[in-house]
């Protein structure tokens, strides 16, 4: 049955219009590959090995053409590690040449001086370097040995090349909340901007969420820090659940999944959100008839998600207008109902709901896991990866079998 979407209101607050969805996403994430040369313990897409069904260069160009027709002005490119795709630099130029600006996330391994100079000379390209500790000790426990030094080298290369407004992207964890000021100092040193995001229990993040998600006391600390510094820090929709402490924070105070946010994964599957890679949130595939536009505008799932929430425990909460019940993906992957409280609800209802879960029921997991099964350079030290013998060539090298010319 086709879901009926109520009409979007004309005028009024932007957030109320966003709730009903837009003709084109304003925050489209496109993960170009599941291949990655690191193995971060909290990777939201469980990346590591390339998926052989990955979109070809011609298919990726066709997606860009479609985004241009839909007037999607920017796309957030990620992975995996997007720069390990041999055609990454071509696709970047192709997108920019077709009026689709690119913001891409990278671990920085491939950001040489030459590439940094190329980026600095290209308009409509933004880059963010991932770093999850302001010191090597904290960062490398999550992202792998040597990854801090690699990221800092990339920051140096970008700064030397004269790149402006590049970002440092940090997933806030129990281990790095106390380093927020240090992150600011580090980004200031390179003329970069700090972007902080929330740890979600998605992908391998589910395995470490209990260990790494901020405590209630740390959430309060983070909220105070954001009130004092939020105007100079990017957060997207990461921390709107903290608004239930009182004052609304800058950023999108709404779960935008399927409304203004979505993901195209490396094989062309379209999900409601980058943190919701699970068949329940799969709306279609860009290879299907009508391409991405049809999925975005007509899929039953997205039409359903565009209805304002009218029921559930959260709508009876005095803080609902501020916090909107929090993050759909965080609830789903911790086994909580989607119309109930966020697992990190600042009023404590999430903890109560987590404790009341039926222990006999397994929490949902994505059926997709591209994690390396063999040793990887920069292997994380927080969680040991099992040292199994590689079953396929691409277990050892994400680019095995990919023609490099
Ligand atoms: S599910 Fe969570 S991460 Fe995804 S759009 Fe909603 S609030 Fe953001
Ligand atoms: S109960 Fe729901 S609406 Fe209320 S503060 Fe918690 S997550 Fe937000």
CSV table of N, CA, C and O in Angstrom, one decimal, residues 62-145:
chain,number,residue,atom,x,y,z
A,62,UNK,N,26.5,8.6,-13.9
A,62,UNK,CA,25.1,8.7,-14.2
A,62,UNK,C,24.4,9.2,-12.9
A,62,UNK,O,23.4,10.0,-13.0
A,63,UNK,N,24.8,8.8,-11.7
A,63,UNK,CA,24.2,9.3,-10.5
A,63,UNK,C,24.5,10.8,-10.4
A,63,UNK,O,23.6,11.6,-10.1
A,64,UNK,N,25.7,11.3,-10.7
A,64,UNK,CA,26.0,12.7,-10.6
A,64,UNK,C,25.1,13.4,-11.6
A,64,UNK,O,24.6,14.5,-11.3
A,65,UNK,N,25.0,12.9,-12.8
A,65,UNK,CA,24.1,13.6,-13.8
A,65,UNK,C,22.7,13.8,-13.2
A,65,UNK,O,22.0,14.8,-13.4
A,66,UNK,N,22.2,12.7,-12.5
A,66,UNK,CA,20.9,12.8,-12.0
A,66,UNK,C,20.8,13.9,-10.8
A,66,UNK,O,19.8,14.6,-10.8
A,67,UNK,N,21.8,13.9,-10.0
A,67,UNK,CA,21.9,14.9,-8.9
A,67,UNK,C,21.9,16.3,-9.5
A,67,UNK,O,21.2,17.2,-9.0
A,68,UNK,N,22.6,16.4,-10.6
A,68,UNK,CA,22.6,17.8,-11.2
A,68,UNK,C,21.2,18.1,-11.7
A,68,UNK,O,20.7,19.3,-11.5
A,69,UNK,N,20.5,17.2,-12.3
A,69,UNK,CA,19.1,17.5,-12.8
A,69,UNK,C,18.2,17.8,-11.6
A,69,UNK,O,17.3,18.6,-11.7
A,70,UNK,N,18.4,17.1,-10.5
A,70,UNK,CA,17.6,17.4,-9.3
A,70,UNK,C,18.0,18.6,-8.5
A,70,UNK,O,17.4,18.9,-7.5
A,71,UNK,N,19.1,19.2,-9.0
A,71,UNK,CA,19.6,20.4,-8.3
A,71,UNK,C,20.1,20.1,-6.9
A,71,UNK,O,19.8,20.9,-6.0
A,72,UNK,N,20.7,19.0,-6.7
A,72,UNK,CA,21.4,18.7,-5.5
A,72,UNK,C,22.8,19.4,-5.5
A,72,UNK,O,23.6,19.0,-6.4
A,73,UNK,N,22.9,20.5,-4.8
A,73,UNK,CA,24.1,21.3,-5.0
A,73,UNK,C,25.4,20.7,-4.3
A,73,UNK,O,26.5,21.1,-4.7
A,74,UNK,N,25.2,19.9,-3.3
A,74,UNK,CA,26.3,19.3,-2.6
A,74,UNK,C,26.1,17.9,-2.2
A,74,UNK,O,25.0,17.5,-1.9
A,75,UNK,N,27.1,17.1,-2.2
A,75,UNK,CA,27.0,15.7,-1.8
A,75,UNK,C,28.2,15.5,-0.8
A,75,UNK,O,29.3,15.9,-1.0
A,76,UNK,N,27.8,14.7,0.3
A,76,UNK,CA,28.8,14.4,1.2
A,76,UNK,C,29.4,13.0,0.9
A,76,UNK,O,28.6,12.0,0.9
A,77,UNK,N,30.6,12.9,0.4
A,77,UNK,CA,31.2,11.7,0.0
A,77,UNK,C,32.0,11.0,1.1
A,77,UNK,O,32.8,11.7,1.7
A,78,UNK,N,31.7,9.7,1.2
A,78,UNK,CA,32.5,9.0,2.3
A,78,UNK,C,32.7,7.6,1.8
A,78,UNK,O,32.7,7.2,0.7
A,79,UNK,N,32.9,6.7,2.8
A,79,UNK,CA,33.1,5.3,2.5
A,79,UNK,C,32.8,4.5,3.8
A,79,UNK,O,32.0,4.9,4.6
A,80,UNK,N,33.6,3.5,3.9
A,80,UNK,CA,35.0,3.2,3.5
A,80,UNK,C,35.8,4.5,3.3
A,80,UNK,O,35.5,5.5,3.8
A,81,UNK,N,36.9,4.3,2.7
A,81,UNK,CA,37.9,5.4,2.4
A,81,UNK,C,37.7,5.7,0.9
A,81,UNK,O,38.2,5.0,0.1
A,82,UNK,N,37.0,6.9,0.6
A,82,UNK,CA,36.7,7.1,-0.8
A,82,UNK,C,37.9,7.2,-1.7
A,82,UNK,O,37.9,6.8,-2.9
A,83,UNK,N,39.1,7.7,-1.2
A,83,UNK,CA,40.2,8.0,-2.0
A,83,UNK,C,40.9,6.7,-2.5
A,83,UNK,O,41.8,6.7,-3.3
A,84,UNK,N,40.5,5.5,-1.9
A,84,UNK,CA,41.2,4.3,-2.4
A,84,UNK,C,40.5,3.8,-3.7
A,84,UNK,O,41.0,2.9,-4.4
A,85,UNK,N,39.4,4.4,-4.1
A,85,UNK,CA,38.8,4.1,-5.4
A,85,UNK,C,39.7,4.7,-6.5
A,85,UNK,O,40.0,5.9,-6.5
A,86,UNK,N,40.2,3.9,-7.4
A,86,UNK,CA,41.1,4.4,-8.4
A,86,UNK,C,40.5,5.6,-9.2
A,86,UNK,O,41.2,6.5,-9.7
A,87,UNK,N,39.2,5.7,-9.3
A,87,UNK,CA,38.5,6.8,-10.1
A,87,UNK,C,38.1,7.9,-9.2
A,87,UNK,O,37.3,8.8,-9.7
A,88,UNK,N,38.5,7.9,-7.9
A,88,UNK,CA,38.0,8.9,-7.0
A,88,UNK,C,38.2,10.3,-7.5
A,88,UNK,O,37.3,11.2,-7.6
A,89,UNK,N,39.4,10.6,-8.0
A,89,UNK,CA,39.8,12.0,-8.4
A,89,UNK,C,39.0,12.4,-9.6
A,89,UNK,O,38.6,13.5,-9.8
A,90,UNK,N,38.8,11.4,-10.5
A,90,UNK,CA,38.1,11.7,-11.7
A,90,UNK,C,36.6,12.0,-11.3
A,90,UNK,O,36.0,13.0,-11.8
A,91,UNK,N,36.0,11.2,-10.4
A,91,UNK,CA,34.6,11.4,-10.0
A,91,UNK,C,34.5,12.8,-9.3
A,91,UNK,O,33.4,13.4,-9.5
A,92,UNK,N,35.5,13.2,-8.6
A,92,UNK,CA,35.4,14.5,-7.9
A,92,UNK,C,35.3,15.6,-9.0
A,92,UNK,O,34.5,16.5,-8.9
A,93,UNK,N,36.2,15.5,-10.0
A,93,UNK,CA,36.2,16.5,-11.0
A,93,UNK,C,34.9,16.5,-11.8
A,93,UNK,O,34.4,17.5,-12.2
A,94,UNK,N,34.4,15.2,-12.0
A,94,UNK,CA,33.2,15.1,-12.8
A,94,UNK,C,32.0,15.8,-12.1
A,94,UNK,O,31.2,16.5,-12.7
A,95,UNK,N,31.9,15.5,-10.8
A,95,UNK,CA,30.8,16.1,-10.0
A,95,UNK,C,30.9,17.6,-10.0
A,95,UNK,O,29.9,18.3,-10.3
A,96,UNK,N,32.1,18.2,-9.7
A,96,UNK,CA,32.3,19.6,-9.7
A,96,UNK,C,31.9,20.2,-11.1
A,96,UNK,O,31.3,21.3,-11.2
A,97,UNK,N,32.4,19.5,-12.1
A,97,UNK,CA,32.1,20.0,-13.5
A,97,UNK,C,30.6,19.9,-13.8
A,97,UNK,O,30.2,20.5,-14.8
A,98,UNK,N,29.9,19.2,-13.1
A,98,UNK,CA,28.4,19.1,-13.3
A,98,UNK,C,27.6,19.8,-12.2
A,98,UNK,O,26.5,19.3,-11.9
A,99,UNK,N,28.2,20.8,-11.6
A,99,UNK,CA,27.5,21.6,-10.6
A,99,UNK,C,27.1,20.9,-9.3
A,99,UNK,O,26.2,21.3,-8.7
A,100,UNK,N,27.8,19.8,-9.0
A,100,UNK,CA,27.5,19.1,-7.7
A,100,UNK,C,28.8,19.3,-6.9
A,100,UNK,O,29.8,18.6,-7.2
A,101,UNK,N,28.7,20.1,-5.9
A,101,UNK,CA,29.9,20.3,-5.0
A,101,UNK,C,30.1,19.1,-4.2
A,101,UNK,O,29.2,18.3,-3.9
A,102,UNK,N,31.4,18.9,-3.8
A,102,UNK,CA,31.7,17.6,-3.1
A,102,UNK,C,32.4,18.0,-1.7
A,102,UNK,O,33.3,18.8,-1.7
A,103,UNK,N,31.8,17.4,-0.7
A,103,UNK,CA,32.5,17.5,0.6
A,103,UNK,C,32.9,16.0,0.9
A,103,UNK,O,32.0,15.2,1.0
A,104,UNK,N,34.1,15.8,1.0
A,104,UNK,CA,34.5,14.4,1.3
A,104,UNK,C,35.2,14.2,2.6
A,104,UNK,O,36.0,15.0,3.0
A,105,UNK,N,35.0,13.0,3.2
A,105,UNK,CA,35.6,12.6,4.4
A,105,UNK,C,36.7,11.6,4.1
A,105,UNK,O,36.5,10.7,3.3
A,106,UNK,N,37.8,11.8,4.8
A,106,UNK,CA,39.0,10.9,4.5
A,106,UNK,C,39.8,10.7,5.8
A,106,UNK,O,39.8,11.6,6.7
A,107,UNK,N,40.5,9.6,5.8
A,107,UNK,CA,41.4,9.4,7.0
A,107,UNK,C,42.7,10.1,6.7
A,107,UNK,O,43.6,10.1,7.5
A,108,UNK,N,42.9,10.6,5.5
A,108,UNK,CA,44.1,11.4,5.2
A,108,UNK,C,45.2,10.6,4.6
A,108,UNK,O,46.2,11.2,4.2
A,109,UNK,N,45.1,9.3,4.5
A,109,UNK,CA,46.3,8.5,4.1
A,109,UNK,C,46.8,9.0,2.7
A,109,UNK,O,48.0,9.0,2.5
A,110,UNK,N,45.8,9.3,1.9
A,110,UNK,CA,46.2,9.6,0.5
A,110,UNK,C,46.3,11.1,0.2
A,110,UNK,O,46.4,11.5,-1.0
A,111,UNK,N,46.2,11.9,1.2
A,111,UNK,CA,46.3,13.4,1.0
A,111,UNK,C,47.8,13.9,1.0
A,111,UNK,O,48.2,14.4,2.0
A,112,UNK,N,48.4,13.6,-0.1
A,112,UNK,CA,49.8,14.0,-0.3
A,112,UNK,C,49.8,15.5,-0.5
A,112,UNK,O,48.8,16.2,-0.7
A,113,UNK,N,51.0,16.1,-0.5
A,113,UNK,CA,51.1,17.5,-0.8
A,113,UNK,C,50.5,17.9,-2.2
A,113,UNK,O,49.9,18.9,-2.4
A,114,UNK,N,50.8,17.0,-3.2
A,114,UNK,CA,50.2,17.2,-4.5
A,114,UNK,C,48.7,17.2,-4.5
A,114,UNK,O,48.1,18.1,-5.1
A,115,UNK,N,48.1,16.2,-3.8
A,115,UNK,CA,46.7,16.2,-3.8
A,115,UNK,C,46.1,17.4,-3.0
A,115,UNK,O,45.1,17.9,-3.4
A,116,UNK,N,46.8,17.8,-2.0
A,116,UNK,CA,46.3,18.9,-1.2
A,116,UNK,C,46.3,20.2,-2.1
A,116,UNK,O,45.4,21.0,-2.0
A,117,UNK,N,47.4,20.3,-2.9
A,117,UNK,CA,47.5,21.5,-3.8
A,117,UNK,C,46.3,21.4,-4.8
A,117,UNK,O,45.7,22.5,-5.1
A,118,UNK,N,46.1,20.2,-5.3
A,118,UNK,CA,45.0,20.1,-6.3
A,118,UNK,C,43.6,20.5,-5.6
A,118,UNK,O,42.8,21.2,-6.3
A,119,UNK,N,43.4,20.1,-4.4
A,119,UNK,CA,42.1,20.4,-3.7
A,119,UNK,C,42.0,21.9,-3.5
A,119,UNK,O,41.0,22.5,-3.7
A,120,UNK,N,43.2,22.5,-3.1
A,120,UNK,CA,43.1,23.9,-2.8
A,120,UNK,C,42.8,24.7,-4.1
A,120,UNK,O,42.3,25.8,-4.0
A,121,UNK,N,43.1,24.2,-5.2
A,121,UNK,CA,42.9,24.9,-6.5
A,121,UNK,C,41.6,24.6,-7.1
A,121,UNK,O,41.2,25.1,-8.1
A,122,UNK,N,40.8,23.8,-6.4
A,122,UNK,CA,39.5,23.4,-7.0
A,122,UNK,C,38.3,24.0,-6.2
A,122,UNK,O,38.3,23.9,-5.0
A,123,UNK,N,37.4,24.7,-6.9
A,123,UNK,CA,36.3,25.3,-6.2
A,123,UNK,C,35.2,24.2,-5.9
A,123,UNK,O,35.2,23.2,-6.6
A,124,UNK,N,34.4,24.5,-5.0
A,124,UNK,CA,33.2,23.6,-4.6
A,124,UNK,C,33.7,22.3,-4.1
A,124,UNK,O,33.0,21.3,-4.3
A,125,UNK,N,34.9,22.2,-3.5
A,125,UNK,CA,35.3,21.0,-2.9
A,125,UNK,C,35.7,21.3,-1.4
A,125,UNK,O,36.3,22.3,-1.2
A,126,UNK,N,35.2,20.5,-0.6
A,126,UNK,CA,35.5,20.7,0.9
A,126,UNK,C,36.0,19.3,1.3
A,126,UNK,O,35.5,18.3,0.9
A,127,UNK,N,36.9,19.3,2.3
A,127,UNK,CA,37.5,18.0,2.8
A,127,UNK,C,37.4,18.0,4.3
A,127,UNK,O,37.6,19.0,4.9
A,128,UNK,N,37.1,16.9,4.8
A,128,UNK,CA,37.2,16.7,6.3
A,128,UNK,C,38.0,15.5,6.7
A,128,UNK,O,37.8,14.4,6.1
A,129,UNK,N,38.9,15.8,7.6
A,129,UNK,CA,39.9,14.7,8.0
A,129,UNK,C,39.3,14.1,9.3
A,129,UNK,O,39.0,14.9,10.3
A,130,UNK,N,39.2,12.8,9.4
A,130,UNK,CA,38.6,12.2,10.6
A,130,UNK,C,39.7,12.0,11.6
A,130,UNK,O,40.8,11.5,11.3
A,131,UNK,N,39.4,12.4,12.8
A,131,UNK,CA,40.3,12.3,13.9
A,131,UNK,C,39.5,12.1,15.2
A,131,UNK,O,38.5,12.8,15.4
A,132,UNK,N,39.8,11.0,16.0
A,132,UNK,CA,38.9,10.8,17.1
A,132,UNK,C,39.6,10.9,18.5
A,132,UNK,O,39.2,10.4,19.5
A,133,UNK,N,40.8,11.6,18.4
A,133,UNK,CA,41.5,11.9,19.6
A,133,UNK,C,42.3,13.1,19.3
A,133,UNK,O,42.9,13.2,18.2
A,134,UNK,N,42.5,14.0,20.3
A,134,UNK,CA,43.4,15.2,20.1
A,134,UNK,C,44.8,14.8,20.4
A,134,UNK,O,45.7,15.6,20.2
A,135,UNK,N,45.0,13.6,20.8
A,135,UNK,CA,46.4,13.0,21.0
A,135,UNK,C,46.4,11.7,20.3
A,135,UNK,O,45.4,11.0,20.1
A,136,UNK,N,47.6,11.3,20.0
A,136,UNK,CA,47.8,10.0,19.3
A,136,UNK,C,47.3,8.8,20.2
A,136,UNK,O,46.7,7.9,19.7
A,137,UNK,N,47.5,9.0,21.5
A,137,UNK,CA,47.1,7.9,22.4
A,137,UNK,C,45.6,7.6,22.3
A,137,UNK,O,45.2,6.5,22.2
A,138,UNK,N,44.8,8.7,22.4
A,138,UNK,CA,43.4,8.5,22.4
A,138,UNK,C,42.9,8.2,21.0
A,138,UNK,O,42.1,7.2,20.8
A,139,UNK,N,43.4,8.8,20.0
A,139,UNK,CA,42.9,8.6,18.6
A,139,UNK,C,43.3,7.2,18.2
A,139,UNK,O,42.4,6.5,17.6
A,140,UNK,N,44.5,6.7,18.4
A,140,UNK,CA,44.9,5.5,17.8
A,140,UNK,C,44.3,4.3,18.4
A,140,UNK,O,44.3,3.2,17.9
A,141,UNK,N,43.8,4.5,19.6
A,141,UNK,CA,43.1,3.3,20.3
A,141,UNK,C,41.8,3.0,19.5
A,141,UNK,O,41.3,1.9,19.5
A,142,UNK,N,41.3,4.0,18.8
A,142,UNK,CA,40.0,3.8,18.1
A,142,UNK,C,40.3,3.6,16.6
A,142,UNK,O,39.7,2.7,15.9
A,143,UNK,N,41.2,4.4,16.0
A,143,UNK,CA,41.4,4.4,14.6
A,143,UNK,C,42.6,3.6,14.1
A,143,UNK,O,42.8,3.4,12.9
A,144,UNK,N,43.4,3.2,15.0
A,144,UNK,CA,44.5,2.3,14.6
A,144,UNK,C,45.9,3.0,14.8
A,144,UNK,O,46.0,4.2,14.6
A,145,UNK,N,46.9,2.2,15.0
A,145,UNK,CA,48.2,2.7,15.3
A,145,UNK,C,48.7,3.5,14.1
A,145,UNK,O,48.6,3.1,13.0
